[in-house]
């Protein structure tokens, strides 16, 4: 089924809606309006287009006359769909892992004392990571350990043979499955090259084999590049712990210099966080008539600064253009990934300066100030000064900032989750496993991924998550998915009272957590892998990730990185469902391989299901089947919810004599 060019309702976000109305009045194009004007290519969207050589491009569309089309070289629909999918996964892996590589180089520079402004903020984590890499720490300074970690990490990037180090962090049983299938990644770069080679014209032609290769590449992302990116970010900038901050376009301020950081890498944005608090720069902003400097973000750079520093977020991916249309943004600073090319044209309609900073990313017309970790503070100050200098140019009559914003709690690292479940001395995943085993929690779900203007912004995220909460499923989130729910107050403790089923509500009240845990940016999906591994090793829920009653969902995905994430979760044993449409629907064979086929060999699978209701149905069925396989009691919400604040509210509503009996355990003496 071809996807619609754009939905009738563009967004459920009231702030986005307000700005979109304005964009329409002013004739500004946005991803929403362009999606409506530019239908998705009906050939490409199903995985039917082969562009791998110049005998084509071949479109393998079945017709009555040609029900089983092949390309000029004879490539079948399955081969073409599998090759396209494998290349997407390789590109996603490359993006996450290259992000990780830049962090490794920063860590090395910090260790050598060559990175201006950075420090090793989380020394315990530095030691933990040294342990994973088998680095002896006795008598060594943290800086030296940092250099050695960086060298080992680079070796994992460049490895030609053997296994990447972090594979050892997976459950033992899982490692064996991978070894038997021959899909343990050798080096991260090698696995990406492997897919590019084997999908070149005239190479691997067996869809099952191509897709097995793509699982190895995806594992190099999840248990390699992304996981190292998360670890090193934590070492350099601090491991997150819960904090409260705000989200949505309403975080922009009409009397301060607004700076928006956008993209994915925390290296520069962390320096910007630091310098916007320097008295000199604040004074400079005041000298230009502003009350101060207001830093916020969009997309995953925003998740990075939000979860560690509490910097507010202007929202998820589809809010990037809308922040500029408020007319209130002095500078948008972008690094890599998910940055729309249309931003620059939009910026020229306002006073906004779009500043590219990565040596890999230039946008025609934008100001380029190249980032270099050796001079990070100076560069951050230079950029902030440009934004301040731009403040007097803000066209007052054009400024319209929607007032909508919501509070959220973010920053649930896996270290914190372990701690919150038992404290410093007894930190463990036992209470979480117990809650699932008793049926207080039906299961767990990761609801992650992007926005996509081909479907109503945030709608599927919110629908699916609310259904999960109602069904006592604890939800973890990352990336734009987390922001998609945060905008509606779902990442707050109060949400448990409003949306959670009785068992989940009890768990949230007992621990004092929201029913949705914000685990960070998209590379931080690897925190979910760590949580699942710790749950598997805690006991009671089997001994592998594939035994756990859980699912992973990307309801509004758009990026190749999302496919890489989905594939590494499937390879790790999880059931992963994607919304929007199926990029492999041209080949039933490939759909079967990635679903039933993968389930047989790795225990996890990946399916594309456009209908959010069907996503929920399949998720619940899967979670219940996993519960049954573990011989856990069938989910029965009526057994729970008889404690906590919710119950107290019920008791306080009771009429007088019953209330006393319920509260004090004694009947009221008759007068
Ligand atoms: Ni993930 Fe983060 Fe957002 Fe999607 Fe893009 S910002 S890395 S790819 S759009 S969630």
XYZ file of C-alpha atoms and ligand atoms in Angstrom:
681
model
C 0.000 0.000 0.000
C 1.523 3.317 -1.068
C 1.806 5.931 1.625
C -0.254 9.091 1.370
C 1.712 12.202 0.309
C 0.733 13.838 3.596
C -1.955 13.321 6.216
C -4.991 15.593 6.508
C -3.927 16.560 10.016
C -0.274 17.593 9.875
C 0.475 17.508 13.564
C -1.085 17.108 16.989
C 1.476 19.501 18.477
C -0.374 22.762 19.234
C 2.835 24.803 18.986
C 3.720 23.296 15.613
C 0.161 23.878 14.430
C 0.324 27.539 15.359
C 3.584 28.054 13.471
C 2.370 26.034 10.491
C -0.665 28.310 10.152
C 1.664 31.227 10.046
C 3.941 29.517 7.515
C 0.959 28.965 5.273
C -0.166 32.593 5.541
C 3.335 33.798 4.718
C 3.865 31.249 1.936
C 6.874 29.568 3.588
C 7.468 25.983 2.644
C 8.109 23.385 5.332
C 8.621 19.611 5.348
C 4.876 19.361 5.992
C 3.918 21.374 2.902
C 6.615 19.795 0.736
C 5.432 16.317 1.681
C 1.939 17.265 0.501
C 3.345 18.540 -2.794
C 5.867 15.756 -3.374
C 4.388 12.279 -3.284
C 6.816 9.564 -2.289
C 8.165 7.684 -5.303
C 5.871 4.653 -5.580
C 8.720 2.525 -6.964
C 11.359 3.442 -4.452
C 9.155 3.363 -1.370
C 8.525 -0.362 -1.747
C 12.184 -1.266 -2.325
C 11.500 -1.984 -6.030
C 14.095 0.352 -7.526
C 17.590 -0.915 -8.282
C 20.073 1.888 -8.956
C 23.227 -0.094 -8.504
C 24.493 0.060 -12.082
C 24.028 1.929 -15.293
C 22.225 -0.873 -17.112
C 19.318 0.454 -15.051
C 18.000 1.964 -12.905
C 15.571 -0.942 -13.085
C 12.084 -0.731 -11.658
C 10.883 -4.147 -10.611
C 7.163 -3.533 -10.536
C 4.943 -6.558 -11.101
C 2.283 -6.170 -13.773
C -0.223 -8.559 -15.275
C 1.999 -8.965 -18.296
C 5.122 -9.349 -16.178
C 4.141 -10.733 -12.788
C 7.674 -11.544 -11.703
C 9.956 -8.805 -13.032
C 13.741 -8.954 -12.812
C 16.416 -6.348 -13.528
C 18.584 -6.269 -16.659
C 21.168 -8.438 -14.845
C 18.435 -10.809 -13.687
C 18.287 -9.488 -10.107
C 15.011 -10.511 -8.511
C 12.639 -8.420 -6.442
C 13.943 -10.125 -3.313
C 17.587 -9.438 -4.167
C 16.869 -5.785 -4.913
C 14.758 -5.193 -1.791
C 17.373 -6.957 0.356
C 20.255 -4.989 -1.156
C 18.437 -1.694 -0.634
C 17.687 -2.585 2.974
C 21.268 -3.704 3.613
C 22.608 -0.424 2.223
C 20.260 1.587 4.440
C 21.460 -0.351 7.459
C 25.084 0.205 6.470
C 24.501 3.957 6.101
C 22.805 4.110 9.490
C 25.648 2.159 11.057
C 28.210 4.427 9.411
C 26.467 7.544 10.738
C 26.179 6.418 14.344
C 29.651 4.933 14.355
C 31.325 7.925 12.777
C 29.700 10.031 15.477
C 31.285 7.572 17.922
C 34.655 7.926 16.179
C 34.696 11.691 16.653
C 34.016 11.209 20.352
C 36.883 8.693 20.552
C 39.253 11.242 19.029
C 38.016 13.844 21.486
C 38.629 11.447 24.367
C 42.145 10.827 23.114
C 42.813 14.545 22.810
C 41.482 15.114 26.336
C 43.749 12.366 27.657
C 46.717 13.998 25.967
C 45.773 17.397 27.342
C 45.173 18.764 23.864
C 41.414 19.422 23.992
C 40.615 22.888 25.207
C 37.746 23.073 27.699
C 37.011 19.352 28.041
C 37.586 17.211 31.077
C 36.957 13.646 32.201
C 33.743 14.161 34.112
C 32.781 10.619 34.976
C 35.854 8.841 36.325
C 33.969 5.745 37.635
C 32.594 5.228 34.140
C 36.087 5.678 32.712
C 37.223 2.798 34.913
C 34.213 0.685 33.969
C 34.905 1.197 30.263
C 38.596 0.448 30.802
C 37.413 -2.826 32.342
C 35.368 -3.704 29.248
C 38.461 -3.149 27.117
C 40.687 -5.158 29.449
C 42.876 -2.149 30.227
C 44.850 -2.363 33.474
C 44.260 0.747 35.529
C 46.587 0.229 38.503
C 48.786 3.198 39.116
C 47.643 4.940 35.956
C 46.265 8.453 35.783
C 42.755 8.839 34.357
C 44.219 10.746 31.418
C 46.436 7.829 30.480
C 43.504 5.428 30.799
C 41.481 7.719 28.520
C 44.187 7.541 25.852
C 44.342 3.767 26.100
C 40.546 3.466 25.846
C 40.608 5.676 22.763
C 43.292 3.514 21.162
C 41.377 0.295 21.843
C 38.159 1.864 20.573
C 39.845 2.962 17.354
C 41.176 -0.574 16.977
C 37.567 -1.805 17.175
C 36.634 0.642 14.434
C 39.442 -0.559 12.217
C 39.482 -4.277 13.126
C 39.888 -6.616 10.172
C 39.566 -9.960 11.945
C 38.361 -11.255 15.297
C 35.527 -9.675 17.265
C 34.718 -6.171 18.446
C 35.194 -5.861 22.203
C 31.698 -4.886 23.328
C 30.153 -8.075 21.986
C 31.225 -9.522 25.333
C 28.704 -7.265 27.045
C 25.803 -9.205 25.511
C 24.269 -12.206 27.312
C 26.469 -15.303 26.891
C 23.767 -17.211 25.054
C 23.351 -14.360 22.594
C 27.072 -14.234 21.872
C 26.979 -17.922 21.045
C 24.060 -17.465 18.656
C 26.012 -14.773 16.838
C 29.171 -16.879 16.720
C 27.331 -19.863 15.324
C 25.781 -17.711 12.620
C 29.100 -16.034 11.874
C 27.713 -12.558 12.474
C 29.945 -11.230 15.230
C 31.293 -7.969 13.817
C 35.018 -7.908 13.099
C 35.623 -4.176 12.871
C 32.949 -1.518 12.542
C 34.372 0.031 9.398
C 34.953 -3.382 7.852
C 31.295 -4.373 8.274
C 30.088 -1.218 6.540
C 32.535 -1.809 3.680
C 31.454 -5.453 3.546
C 27.847 -4.442 2.821
C 28.854 -1.858 0.229
C 30.970 -4.474 -1.494
C 28.531 -7.343 -1.358
C 25.664 -5.180 -2.659
C 27.679 -3.889 -5.623
C 26.438 -5.087 -9.007
C 27.217 -8.729 -9.530
C 28.005 -9.672 -5.915
C 25.812 -11.247 -3.243
C 22.524 -12.279 -4.843
C 20.910 -14.387 -2.163
C 18.442 -12.241 -0.217
C 18.760 -14.283 2.959
C 22.540 -14.096 2.846
C 22.567 -10.360 2.107
C 20.270 -9.732 5.050
C 22.324 -11.935 7.350
C 25.328 -9.804 6.408
C 23.323 -6.695 7.255
C 22.656 -8.089 10.735
C 26.389 -8.288 11.321
C 26.758 -4.678 10.190
C 23.909 -3.569 12.422
C 25.524 -5.344 15.384
C 28.648 -3.310 14.698
C 26.455 -0.278 15.304
C 24.523 -1.391 18.390
C 27.287 -3.235 20.202
C 30.023 -1.111 18.651
C 29.889 2.448 17.339
C 26.718 3.579 19.109
C 27.549 1.911 22.404
C 31.014 3.451 22.425
C 29.505 6.845 21.546
C 27.229 6.609 24.581
C 30.009 5.488 26.918
C 32.485 8.125 25.825
C 29.870 10.883 25.935
C 29.170 9.874 29.521
C 32.878 9.895 30.408
C 33.375 13.327 28.869
C 30.132 15.033 29.784
C 28.722 13.021 32.681
C 26.422 10.026 32.962
C 22.857 11.332 33.043
C 20.648 11.232 36.111
C 17.048 12.459 36.180
C 16.393 16.158 35.934
C 13.401 18.289 35.064
C 13.338 20.626 32.093
C 10.980 21.841 29.354
C 10.150 21.051 25.755
C 8.460 22.635 22.762
C 8.781 25.776 20.694
C 7.558 27.842 23.632
C 11.036 27.514 25.167
C 12.206 30.335 22.852
C 12.267 33.723 24.563
C 11.247 37.011 23.065
C 13.668 39.115 25.092
C 16.799 36.965 25.007
C 19.281 35.870 22.372
C 17.925 32.522 21.180
C 20.504 29.951 20.121
C 19.332 26.558 18.864
C 21.732 23.616 18.692
C 20.725 20.922 16.216
C 22.105 17.617 14.992
C 23.647 14.836 17.029
C 27.069 15.369 18.498
C 27.462 16.645 22.038
C 31.071 17.799 21.590
C 30.419 21.373 20.445
C 27.019 21.798 22.083
C 28.497 20.985 25.497
C 31.018 23.781 25.007
C 28.238 26.136 23.981
C 26.347 25.229 27.160
C 29.450 26.233 29.069
C 30.160 29.544 27.390
C 26.588 30.876 27.407
C 26.953 31.000 31.178
C 30.125 33.099 31.058
C 29.450 36.515 32.631
C 31.352 38.238 29.843
C 29.090 36.847 27.139
C 25.951 37.496 29.164
C 27.088 41.109 29.598
C 27.787 41.287 25.873
C 24.234 40.091 25.172
C 22.894 42.758 27.515
C 24.926 45.395 25.734
C 22.966 44.489 22.604
C 19.621 44.982 24.339
C 18.861 41.353 25.254
C 18.043 40.225 28.777
C 20.321 37.214 28.433
C 21.197 34.197 26.323
C 18.642 31.442 25.877
C 20.115 28.162 24.686
C 17.865 25.372 23.488
C 17.993 22.564 20.933
C 16.156 20.345 18.493
C 16.593 16.669 17.597
C 19.312 14.591 19.220
C 21.905 17.269 19.989
C 19.028 18.600 22.030
C 18.532 15.250 23.753
C 22.240 15.269 24.637
C 22.191 18.725 26.250
C 18.744 18.161 27.711
C 19.485 14.940 29.579
C 22.818 16.061 30.994
C 22.466 19.813 31.449
C 18.714 20.375 31.548
C 18.905 22.633 28.469
C 15.329 22.970 27.168
C 14.336 21.487 23.827
C 12.333 23.243 21.110
C 11.169 19.813 20.009
C 11.782 16.973 17.652
C 12.826 16.661 14.048
C 9.787 18.292 12.426
C 10.081 21.290 14.731
C 13.482 22.295 13.286
C 12.092 24.563 10.564
C 9.286 25.799 12.778
C 11.658 27.272 15.352
C 13.079 29.509 12.630
C 9.591 30.565 11.473
C 8.976 32.062 14.928
C 11.364 34.805 13.792
C 13.054 34.633 17.180
C 16.150 32.542 16.469
C 19.441 34.431 16.233
C 21.505 31.360 15.344
C 20.901 27.729 14.626
C 24.081 25.728 15.030
C 24.097 22.399 13.270
C 26.548 19.518 13.319
C 25.603 16.230 11.610
C 22.504 14.192 10.674
C 18.794 14.985 10.337
C 19.498 18.608 9.363
C 17.106 19.663 6.601
C 18.594 21.447 3.633
C 15.562 23.745 3.565
C 16.735 25.450 6.765
C 19.057 27.836 4.963
C 16.416 29.140 2.559
C 14.090 29.629 5.492
C 16.804 31.375 7.491
C 17.223 33.954 4.722
C 13.565 34.941 5.164
C 14.387 35.948 8.722
C 17.513 37.253 10.405
C 18.545 33.749 11.545
C 22.136 32.686 10.950
C 22.483 29.015 10.096
C 25.952 27.893 11.152
C 27.400 24.588 10.003
C 30.240 23.242 12.121
C 31.185 19.742 11.002
C 34.030 19.192 8.533
C 31.631 16.698 6.918
C 28.631 18.987 6.507
C 28.312 22.199 4.559
C 25.024 23.760 3.443
C 25.181 26.162 0.536
C 24.620 29.691 1.790
C 25.111 28.859 5.465
C 27.978 30.258 7.540
C 30.609 27.584 8.107
C 32.664 27.718 11.292
C 34.557 24.500 11.509
C 34.642 22.746 14.817
C 37.928 21.485 16.174
C 38.051 19.907 19.607
C 41.516 21.372 20.195
C 40.023 24.887 20.248
C 36.453 24.063 21.224
C 35.923 26.842 23.750
C 37.210 29.555 21.435
C 34.988 28.299 18.626
C 31.971 28.102 20.933
C 32.578 31.694 22.065
C 32.958 32.878 18.471
C 29.635 31.284 17.529
C 27.790 32.687 20.530
C 29.136 36.164 19.744
C 27.790 35.885 16.195
C 24.371 35.042 17.632
C 24.525 37.974 20.061
C 25.591 40.365 17.307
C 22.557 39.212 15.358
C 20.073 40.040 18.132
C 19.562 43.693 17.126
C 18.629 42.454 13.641
C 15.623 40.513 14.954
C 12.592 41.923 13.141
C 10.316 42.555 16.129
C 7.140 42.724 14.057
C 7.859 39.251 12.640
C 8.327 37.479 15.954
C 5.612 35.047 17.006
C 6.566 32.474 19.603
C 3.834 29.997 20.489
C 3.349 29.731 24.224
C 2.996 25.932 24.315
C 5.554 23.985 26.273
C 5.597 21.121 28.691
C 7.767 19.959 31.558
C 9.517 16.606 31.347
C 11.864 14.457 33.372
C 14.825 13.084 31.416
C 18.161 11.441 32.100
C 17.544 7.777 32.903
C 20.889 6.182 32.167
C 21.029 2.420 32.738
C 23.294 3.158 35.698
C 20.582 5.327 37.204
C 17.846 2.777 36.523
C 19.869 0.170 38.402
C 20.464 2.613 41.238
C 16.836 3.725 41.470
C 15.709 0.133 41.808
C 17.749 -0.533 44.923
C 19.920 2.375 46.023
C 23.698 2.527 46.240
C 24.168 -0.635 48.245
C 21.472 -2.814 46.756
C 21.190 -1.475 43.211
C 19.871 -4.227 40.970
C 17.361 -5.046 38.299
C 15.614 -7.500 40.648
C 12.608 -5.262 41.398
C 12.001 -4.694 37.696
C 12.218 -8.412 36.915
C 9.977 -9.181 39.896
C 7.386 -6.676 38.726
C 7.233 -8.413 35.352
C 7.231 -11.866 36.893
C 4.293 -11.098 39.173
C 2.408 -9.474 36.319
C 2.377 -6.053 37.926
C 4.141 -5.026 34.719
C 2.920 -6.844 31.637
C 6.224 -6.131 29.906
C 8.540 -3.417 28.622
C 8.654 -1.452 25.375
C 11.113 0.863 23.705
C 9.236 3.424 21.606
C 11.813 5.419 19.698
C 12.717 7.007 16.379
C 11.863 9.961 14.261
C 9.020 12.110 12.997
C 7.860 11.775 9.423
C 5.591 14.325 7.689
C 3.940 11.497 5.730
C 2.014 10.788 8.924
C 0.532 13.135 11.535
C 3.395 14.428 13.688
C 3.538 12.746 17.120
C 0.148 11.039 16.735
C 1.328 7.424 16.416
C 3.941 7.960 19.139
C 1.278 9.176 21.538
C -1.345 6.625 20.613
C 0.990 3.647 20.946
C 2.593 4.831 24.151
C -0.758 5.547 25.830
C -1.985 2.086 24.867
C 1.151 0.567 26.368
C 0.780 2.529 29.593
C -2.859 1.488 29.867
C -1.695 -2.103 29.495
C 0.883 -1.829 32.293
C 3.870 -1.761 29.976
C 6.813 0.300 31.183
C 8.058 2.418 28.277
C 11.603 3.582 27.611
C 12.299 6.214 24.975
C 15.095 7.949 23.121
C 15.553 10.454 20.317
C 12.710 12.314 18.683
C 10.289 9.692 20.006
C 10.986 10.778 23.565
C 10.382 14.414 22.648
C 7.200 13.405 20.768
C 5.709 12.220 24.046
C 7.382 14.749 26.320
C 5.546 17.576 24.544
C 2.261 16.271 25.952
C 3.371 15.841 29.552
C 3.823 12.082 29.309
C 7.365 12.081 30.673
C 6.260 13.266 34.092
C 5.388 11.338 37.238
C 1.839 12.677 37.020
C 1.354 10.794 33.751
C 1.313 7.530 35.690
C -1.780 8.675 37.573
C -3.530 9.656 34.373
C -2.512 7.010 31.870
C -0.960 3.984 33.549
C -2.748 0.750 34.298
C -2.983 -0.323 37.944
C 0.219 -2.367 38.103
C 2.422 0.120 36.288
C 0.970 2.902 38.447
C 2.013 1.022 41.564
C 5.529 0.547 40.241
C 5.836 4.236 39.316
C 4.549 5.333 42.699
C 6.751 2.938 44.625
C 9.945 3.974 42.848
C 8.939 7.556 42.139
C 9.393 7.499 38.369
C 7.388 8.557 35.331
C 5.802 5.685 33.380
C 8.076 6.600 30.463
C 11.817 6.773 30.981
C 13.814 9.115 28.732
C 17.099 7.315 28.053
C 18.717 9.893 25.805
C 19.543 10.374 22.153
C 19.417 7.774 19.383
C 22.927 6.403 20.014
C 21.673 5.865 23.573
C 19.361 3.118 22.360
C 22.368 1.082 23.399
C 21.447 1.896 27.002
C 18.334 -0.188 26.303
C 20.569 -3.069 25.156
C 22.428 -2.817 28.459
C 19.194 -2.711 30.481
C 17.881 -5.779 28.625
C 21.163 -7.621 29.164
C 21.089 -6.871 32.880
C 17.465 -8.005 33.068
C 18.411 -11.250 31.295
C 21.291 -11.907 33.674
C 19.279 -10.997 36.800
C 17.271 -14.212 36.527
C 13.603 -15.080 36.292
C 13.091 -13.796 32.778
C 15.072 -16.416 30.897
C 18.721 -15.989 30.068
C 18.663 -14.021 26.859
C 17.201 -10.775 25.513
C 14.874 -12.798 23.275
C 13.187 -14.281 26.373
C 12.106 -10.922 27.828
C 8.473 -9.863 27.324
C 9.255 -6.705 25.410
C 9.048 -4.964 22.038
C 10.730 -2.096 20.188
C 8.745 0.344 18.053
C 9.665 3.152 15.645
C 6.182 4.494 14.830
C 7.159 7.506 12.692
C 10.589 6.546 11.395
C 12.279 8.222 8.458
C 16.053 7.843 8.772
C 18.416 5.058 7.742
C 19.759 5.139 11.284
C 16.369 3.957 12.501
C 16.689 0.878 10.269
C 20.162 0.147 11.645
C 18.790 0.414 15.190
C 15.859 -1.848 14.346
C 18.203 -4.430 12.828
C 20.583 -4.507 15.796
C 17.675 -4.924 18.189
C 16.292 -7.746 16.057
C 19.750 -9.359 15.949
C 19.842 -8.997 19.737
C 16.580 -10.926 20.041
C 13.896 -8.218 20.123
C 10.662 -7.928 18.177
C 10.849 -4.599 16.366
C 7.919 -2.925 14.612
C 8.167 0.040 12.270
C 5.223 2.277 11.324
C 4.607 4.568 8.303
C 5.147 2.076 5.441
C 7.218 -0.899 4.392
C 10.375 -0.208 2.353
C 10.506 -3.932 1.467
C 6.885 -4.472 0.484
C 7.873 -5.262 -3.121
C 9.196 -8.605 -1.928
C 7.130 -10.911 0.214
C 10.186 -13.103 0.415
C 12.244 -10.369 2.079
C 9.376 -9.495 4.437
C 9.318 -13.152 5.435
C 13.082 -13.387 5.878
C 13.209 -10.328 8.168
C 10.243 -11.589 10.171
C 9.872 -15.380 10.474
C 13.324 -16.056 9.045
C 15.204 -13.863 11.497
C 13.031 -15.027 14.376
C 14.138 -18.599 13.701
C 17.832 -17.796 13.742
C 18.250 -14.852 16.127
C 14.962 -14.880 18.037
C 14.178 -11.281 17.039
C 12.428 -9.907 13.976
C 11.641 -6.694 12.153
C 8.235 -5.918 10.660
C 6.754 -2.888 8.929
C 3.182 -2.201 9.981
C 1.639 1.132 8.957
C -1.428 0.839 11.229
C -0.644 1.901 14.829
C -3.543 -0.182 16.180
C -2.076 -3.268 14.551
C 1.322 -2.385 16.031
C -0.250 -2.384 19.499
C -2.118 -5.618 18.835
C 0.997 -7.447 17.655
C 3.054 -6.014 20.515
C 0.633 -7.188 23.190
C 0.325 -10.609 21.578
C 4.120 -10.929 21.493
C 4.546 -9.817 25.102
C 1.867 -12.256 26.257
C 3.439 -15.085 24.252
C 6.813 -14.371 25.877
C 5.160 -14.366 29.315
C 3.575 -17.712 28.551
C 6.884 -19.155 27.322
C 8.453 -18.149 30.648
C 5.492 -19.739 32.443
C 4.653 -16.429 34.105
C 1.080 -15.754 35.215
C -1.149 -14.419 32.463
C -1.544 -10.653 32.612
C -4.435 -9.743 34.916
C -4.706 -6.051 35.843
C -7.498 -6.649 38.360
C -4.960 -8.059 40.811
C -3.118 -4.769 41.188
C -3.675 -1.134 41.990
C -4.735 -1.576 45.592
C -1.966 0.559 47.010
C -0.326 3.918 46.562
C -1.580 7.436 45.938
C -4.215 6.328 43.457
C -5.808 4.005 45.982
C -5.673 6.765 48.578
C -7.587 9.031 46.224
C -10.226 6.308 45.899
C -10.381 5.829 49.658
C -10.780 9.512 50.312
C -13.758 9.565 47.968
C -15.562 6.846 49.960
C -18.514 7.781 52.161
C -17.783 8.373 55.849
C -18.157 5.062 57.673
C -16.567 2.926 54.914
C -13.744 5.392 54.611
C -12.814 5.040 58.270
C -12.938 1.288 57.997
C -10.770 1.295 54.887
C -8.261 3.740 56.331
C -8.057 2.523 59.914
C -9.084 -1.101 59.502
C -11.916 -0.814 61.997
C -15.646 -0.169 61.703
C -17.031 3.035 63.183
C -18.879 2.313 66.396
C -22.607 2.772 65.993
C -23.872 5.810 67.857
Ni 17.278 9.309 15.557
Fe 18.235 11.732 16.306
Fe 15.343 12.350 15.371
Fe 15.271 10.262 13.934
Fe 16.965 12.112 13.471
S 17.258 13.345 15.343
S 19.320 9.992 15.714
S 17.219 9.789 13.263
S 14.904 12.276 13.357
S 15.131 10.242 16.111
